[in-house]
Amino acid sequence: MQQGHQQVITVRPARAQDAPMVAEILTEAFHPPVGLNQFAQPWIRASLGRELERRLARPSAHYRCLIALVDARIAGTVEVAIRGLPGTWWMPSFAVQRLLYVSNLAVGVSWRRL
């Protein structure tokens, strides 16, 4: 960081055009290029990108993919969804029926602290 330059951090919902970069961050975080993964990584990244683009193109009231930007560059991502609990005979009817589900929390390699 240059002296005197203050980085601008923004968090916003991801858009369909963000899908390739979000897929890149998720692939780096959860499928690092080690062993056989180095050969599968391009397919994993492409598959994640298509799935994210599909989800982001059709917004849902129960799902959000958020991205963190530093100086307009995507630095990280997280997905949040509201999910229903499976019905069980032992759960009282007044109990919570839906939960907040957080997944795919990832930070780009160049933004991580060691």
Backbone as JSON, one array per atom type, in Angstrom:
{
  "sequence": "MQQGHQQVITVRPARAQDAPMVAEILTEAFHPPVGLNQFAQPWIRASLGRELERRLARPSAHYRCLIALVDARIAGTVEVAIRGLPGTWWMPSFAVQRLLYVSNLAVGVSWRRL",
  "N": [[0.85, -1.17, 0.0], [0.58, 2.18, -0.85], [2.02, 5.0, 0.74], [-0.13, 7.3, 2.24], [-2.23, 6.58, 0.61], [-5.44, 5.55, 0.95], [-7.16, 2.58, 1.19], [-10.22, 1.63, -0.32], [-12.88, -0.11, 0.92], [-15.53, -2.17, 0.05], [-18.65, -3.81, 0.43], [-20.9, -5.73, -1.32], [-23.85, -7.11, -2.97], [-23.19, -9.85, -5.12], [-23.04, -9.87, -8.7], [-24.16, -11.31, -11.82], [-22.08, -10.95, -13.7], [-19.89, -10.98, -12.05], [-19.36, -13.58, -11.51], [-17.2, -15.21, -12.75], [-14.82, -14.27, -11.43], [-15.46, -14.67, -8.74], [-15.74, -17.43, -8.79], [-13.08, -18.07, -9.32], [-11.82, -17.27, -6.91], [-13.11, -19.02, -5.09], [-12.28, -21.48, -6.12], [-9.48, -21.33, -5.76], [-9.46, -21.26, -2.96], [-10.78, -23.61, -2.03], [-10.07, -25.73, -3.67], [-7.17, -26.13, -4.11], [-4.3, -26.05, -6.34], [-2.98, -28.76, -6.02], [-1.43, -31.86, -6.32], [-3.55, -34.1, -8.05], [-5.52, -32.23, -8.31], [-4.5, -30.03, -9.66], [-4.86, -30.62, -12.32], [-7.59, -30.89, -12.53], [-8.55, -28.45, -11.77], [-9.18, -26.33, -13.73], [-11.65, -27.27, -14.79], [-13.21, -27.44, -12.51], [-13.29, -24.74, -11.74], [-14.61, -23.63, -13.99], [-17.08, -24.97, -13.83], [-18.03, -24.09, -11.3], [-18.21, -21.36, -11.9], [-20.22, -21.29, -13.91], [-22.43, -22.28, -12.43], [-22.64, -20.34, -10.38], [-23.14, -18.06, -11.95], [-25.63, -18.74, -13.01], [-27.2, -18.84, -10.64], [-26.93, -16.18, -9.74], [-28.07, -14.75, -11.78], [-30.74, -15.15, -11.45], [-32.21, -13.77, -9.05], [-32.97, -14.52, -5.62], [-35.17, -14.4, -2.84], [-34.25, -15.75, -0.69], [-31.53, -16.2, -0.81], [-28.2, -15.0, -1.03], [-25.23, -13.93, -2.52], [-22.43, -12.44, -1.44], [-19.9, -10.02, -2.08], [-16.64, -8.86, -1.26], [-14.96, -5.95, -1.96], [-11.86, -4.43, -2.64], [-10.63, -1.41, -3.34], [-12.16, -1.58, -5.72], [-11.56, -4.15, -6.65], [-12.29, -7.59, -6.53], [-12.02, -9.18, -3.48], [-12.9, -11.1, -1.72], [-15.51, -13.46, -0.78], [-18.8, -14.55, 0.23], [-21.51, -16.75, 0.8], [-24.93, -16.65, 1.63], [-27.83, -18.12, 2.89], [-31.29, -18.81, 3.49], [-32.52, -21.58, 4.94], [-34.76, -24.32, 5.14], [-35.55, -26.48, 7.88], [-35.3, -30.02, 8.04], [-38.27, -31.85, 8.44], [-39.0, -33.34, 11.52], [-40.14, -35.89, 13.72], [-39.78, -35.48, 16.42], [-39.39, -32.79, 16.85], [-40.73, -29.91, 18.28], [-43.68, -28.12, 17.22], [-43.53, -25.37, 17.51], [-40.91, -24.72, 17.33], [-37.9, -23.35, 15.79], [-38.14, -23.15, 12.32], [-36.65, -22.49, 10.14], [-33.3, -21.75, 9.19], [-30.4, -19.61, 9.14], [-27.96, -20.06, 6.77], [-24.59, -20.14, 6.24], [-22.13, -20.17, 3.78], [-19.28, -21.09, 1.75], [-17.3, -19.14, 2.42], [-14.68, -17.22, 1.55], [-11.41, -15.93, 0.89], [-9.47, -14.16, -1.42], [-6.26, -15.3, -2.52], [-4.18, -13.37, -2.71], [-5.01, -11.5, -0.89], [-4.88, -12.51, 1.62], [-3.59, -12.78, 4.97], [-0.5, -13.93, 6.18]],
  "CA": [[0.0, 0.0, 0.0], [1.34, 3.4, -0.91], [1.8, 5.91, 1.86], [-1.11, 8.32, 1.91], [-3.34, 6.0, -0.14], [-6.34, 4.79, 1.79], [-7.92, 1.64, 0.39], [-11.66, 1.68, -0.17], [-13.45, -1.45, 1.05], [-16.97, -2.18, -0.2], [-19.32, -5.11, 0.4], [-22.14, -5.62, -2.08], [-24.3, -8.37, -3.57], [-22.53, -10.2, -6.38], [-23.86, -9.85, -9.92], [-23.8, -12.41, -12.73], [-20.78, -10.69, -14.32], [-18.85, -11.24, -11.06], [-19.24, -15.03, -11.32], [-15.88, -15.79, -13.03], [-13.84, -13.93, -10.39], [-15.88, -15.36, -7.51], [-15.37, -18.83, -9.01], [-11.62, -18.14, -9.17], [-11.51, -17.21, -5.48], [-13.58, -20.26, -4.47], [-11.41, -22.58, -6.58], [-8.2, -21.18, -5.05], [-9.64, -21.53, -1.54], [-11.26, -24.95, -1.69], [-9.51, -26.74, -4.57], [-5.85, -25.63, -4.5], [-3.66, -26.88, -7.38], [-2.06, -29.7, -5.42], [-1.68, -33.21, -6.8], [-4.44, -34.2, -9.21], [-6.35, -31.01, -8.4], [-3.96, -29.1, -10.64], [-5.42, -30.96, -13.62], [-9.05, -30.73, -12.46], [-8.89, -27.08, -11.38], [-9.91, -25.56, -14.76], [-13.03, -27.75, -14.9], [-13.89, -27.04, -11.27], [-13.51, -23.29, -11.85], [-15.65, -23.4, -15.0], [-18.35, -25.46, -13.29], [-18.45, -23.14, -10.27], [-18.57, -20.11, -12.57], [-21.54, -21.46, -14.55], [-23.44, -22.41, -11.38], [-22.8, -19.02, -9.76], [-23.78, -17.17, -12.92], [-27.04, -19.14, -13.07], [-27.85, -18.4, -9.41], [-26.92, -14.73, -9.65], [-28.96, -14.21, -12.82], [-32.12, -15.3, -10.95], [-32.18, -13.44, -7.62], [-33.91, -15.19, -4.73], [-35.34, -13.74, -1.54], [-33.66, -16.6, 0.34], [-30.12, -16.48, -1.12], [-27.35, -13.9, -1.46], [-23.77, -14.07, -2.61], [-21.85, -11.12, -1.2], [-18.47, -9.92, -2.38], [-15.89, -7.75, -0.66], [-14.08, -5.32, -2.93], [-10.85, -3.49, -2.16], [-10.32, -0.56, -4.5], [-12.92, -2.1, -6.86], [-11.13, -5.51, -7.02], [-12.92, -8.57, -5.65], [-11.04, -9.74, -2.55], [-13.48, -12.22, -1.0], [-16.91, -13.77, -1.03], [-19.53, -15.41, 1.16], [-22.89, -17.01, 0.4], [-25.85, -16.72, 2.76], [-29.15, -18.59, 2.46], [-32.24, -19.24, 4.52], [-32.88, -22.96, 4.61], [-35.7, -24.98, 6.02], [-35.09, -27.68, 8.58], [-36.09, -31.2, 7.7], [-39.3, -32.15, 9.45], [-38.73, -34.52, 12.34], [-41.26, -36.18, 14.61], [-39.48, -35.06, 17.78], [-39.25, -31.33, 16.96], [-42.01, -29.26, 18.56], [-44.15, -27.29, 16.11], [-43.18, -23.97, 17.75], [-39.45, -24.56, 17.18], [-37.44, -22.67, 14.58], [-38.31, -23.99, 11.14], [-35.67, -22.11, 9.13], [-32.03, -21.27, 9.74], [-29.48, -18.91, 8.26], [-26.88, -20.97, 6.38], [-23.46, -19.42, 5.68], [-21.25, -21.12, 3.09], [-18.3, -20.59, 0.78], [-16.58, -17.95, 2.88], [-13.34, -17.35, 1.0], [-10.65, -14.71, 0.63], [-8.48, -14.36, -2.47], [-4.91, -15.59, -2.03], [-3.37, -12.16, -2.59], [-5.55, -10.66, 0.18], [-4.74, -13.2, 2.9], [-2.4, -12.53, 5.8], [0.18, -15.19, 6.54]],
  "C": [[0.9, 1.23, 0.0], [1.02, 4.28, 0.29], [0.85, 7.01, 1.4], [-2.3, 7.8, 1.12], [-4.2, 5.16, 0.8], [-7.18, 3.88, 0.9], [-9.4, 1.75, 0.71], [-12.19, 0.25, -0.16], [-14.96, -1.34, 0.92], [-17.47, -3.61, -0.14], [-20.64, -4.89, -0.32], [-22.58, -6.99, -2.57], [-23.55, -8.61, -4.89], [-23.54, -10.14, -7.52], [-23.36, -10.97, -10.84], [-22.43, -12.18, -13.37], [-19.61, -10.88, -13.36], [-18.52, -12.73, -10.94], [-17.85, -15.58, -11.65], [-14.84, -15.49, -11.94], [-14.18, -14.59, -9.07], [-15.51, -16.84, -7.62], [-13.86, -19.03, -8.86], [-11.23, -18.15, -7.7], [-11.92, -18.5, -4.78], [-12.7, -21.45, -4.86], [-10.06, -22.52, -5.87], [-8.33, -21.62, -3.59], [-9.92, -23.0, -1.23], [-10.72, -26.07, -2.57], [-8.13, -26.28, -5.04], [-5.17, -26.58, -5.49], [-2.57, -27.78, -6.82], [-2.42, -31.1, -5.93], [-2.57, -33.21, -8.04], [-5.35, -32.99, -9.37], [-5.82, -30.03, -9.44], [-4.5, -29.37, -12.04], [-6.93, -30.71, -13.66], [-9.46, -29.28, -12.23], [-9.6, -26.27, -12.48], [-11.37, -25.98, -14.9], [-13.83, -27.36, -13.66], [-14.24, -25.56, -11.34], [-14.63, -22.98, -12.84], [-17.02, -23.82, -14.5], [-18.89, -24.53, -12.22], [-18.92, -21.83, -10.9], [-19.94, -20.18, -13.21], [-22.65, -21.53, -13.51], [-23.69, -21.07, -10.7], [-23.52, -18.06, -10.7], [-25.28, -17.46, -13.02], [-27.78, -18.64, -11.84], [-27.97, -16.88, -9.33], [-27.82, -14.07, -10.68], [-30.42, -14.27, -12.4], [-32.14, -15.04, -9.45], [-33.29, -14.14, -6.84], [-33.99, -14.41, -3.43], [-34.63, -14.49, -0.43], [-32.18, -16.91, 0.12], [-29.42, -15.18, -1.52], [-25.9, -14.37, -1.5], [-23.24, -12.66, -2.47], [-20.38, -11.15, -1.58], [-17.89, -8.71, -1.65], [-14.93, -7.24, -1.73], [-13.11, -4.4, -2.22], [-10.39, -2.71, -3.38], [-10.91, -1.14, -5.78], [-12.45, -3.47, -7.37], [-11.72, -6.49, -6.02], [-11.85, -9.26, -4.8], [-11.58, -10.97, -1.82], [-14.95, -12.37, -1.28], [-17.5, -14.6, 0.1], [-20.94, -15.58, 0.6], [-23.73, -17.21, 1.65], [-27.21, -17.15, 2.22], [-30.01, -18.89, 3.68], [-32.71, -20.62, 4.08], [-33.85, -23.51, 5.63], [-35.07, -26.19, 6.69], [-35.91, -28.87, 8.11], [-37.09, -31.48, 8.82], [-38.94, -33.42, 10.22], [-39.86, -34.68, 13.34], [-41.04, -35.63, 16.01], [-39.4, -33.54, 17.95], [-40.61, -30.69, 17.21], [-42.4, -28.29, 17.44], [-43.8, -25.82, 16.29], [-41.69, -23.69, 17.57], [-39.12, -23.83, 15.87], [-37.54, -23.62, 13.39], [-37.3, -23.67, 10.04], [-34.43, -21.52, 9.82], [-31.26, -20.5, 8.68], [-28.29, -19.83, 8.02], [-25.79, -20.15, 5.69], [-22.53, -20.43, 5.03], [-20.27, -20.36, 2.19], [-17.69, -19.25, 1.17], [-15.13, -18.1, 2.43], [-12.73, -15.98, 0.74], [-9.61, -15.03, -0.44], [-7.08, -14.49, -1.9], [-4.1, -14.31, -1.8], [-3.84, -11.23, -1.47], [-5.4, -11.3, 1.55], [-3.49, -12.75, 3.64], [-1.79, -13.88, 6.14], [0.51, -15.21, 8.0]]
}
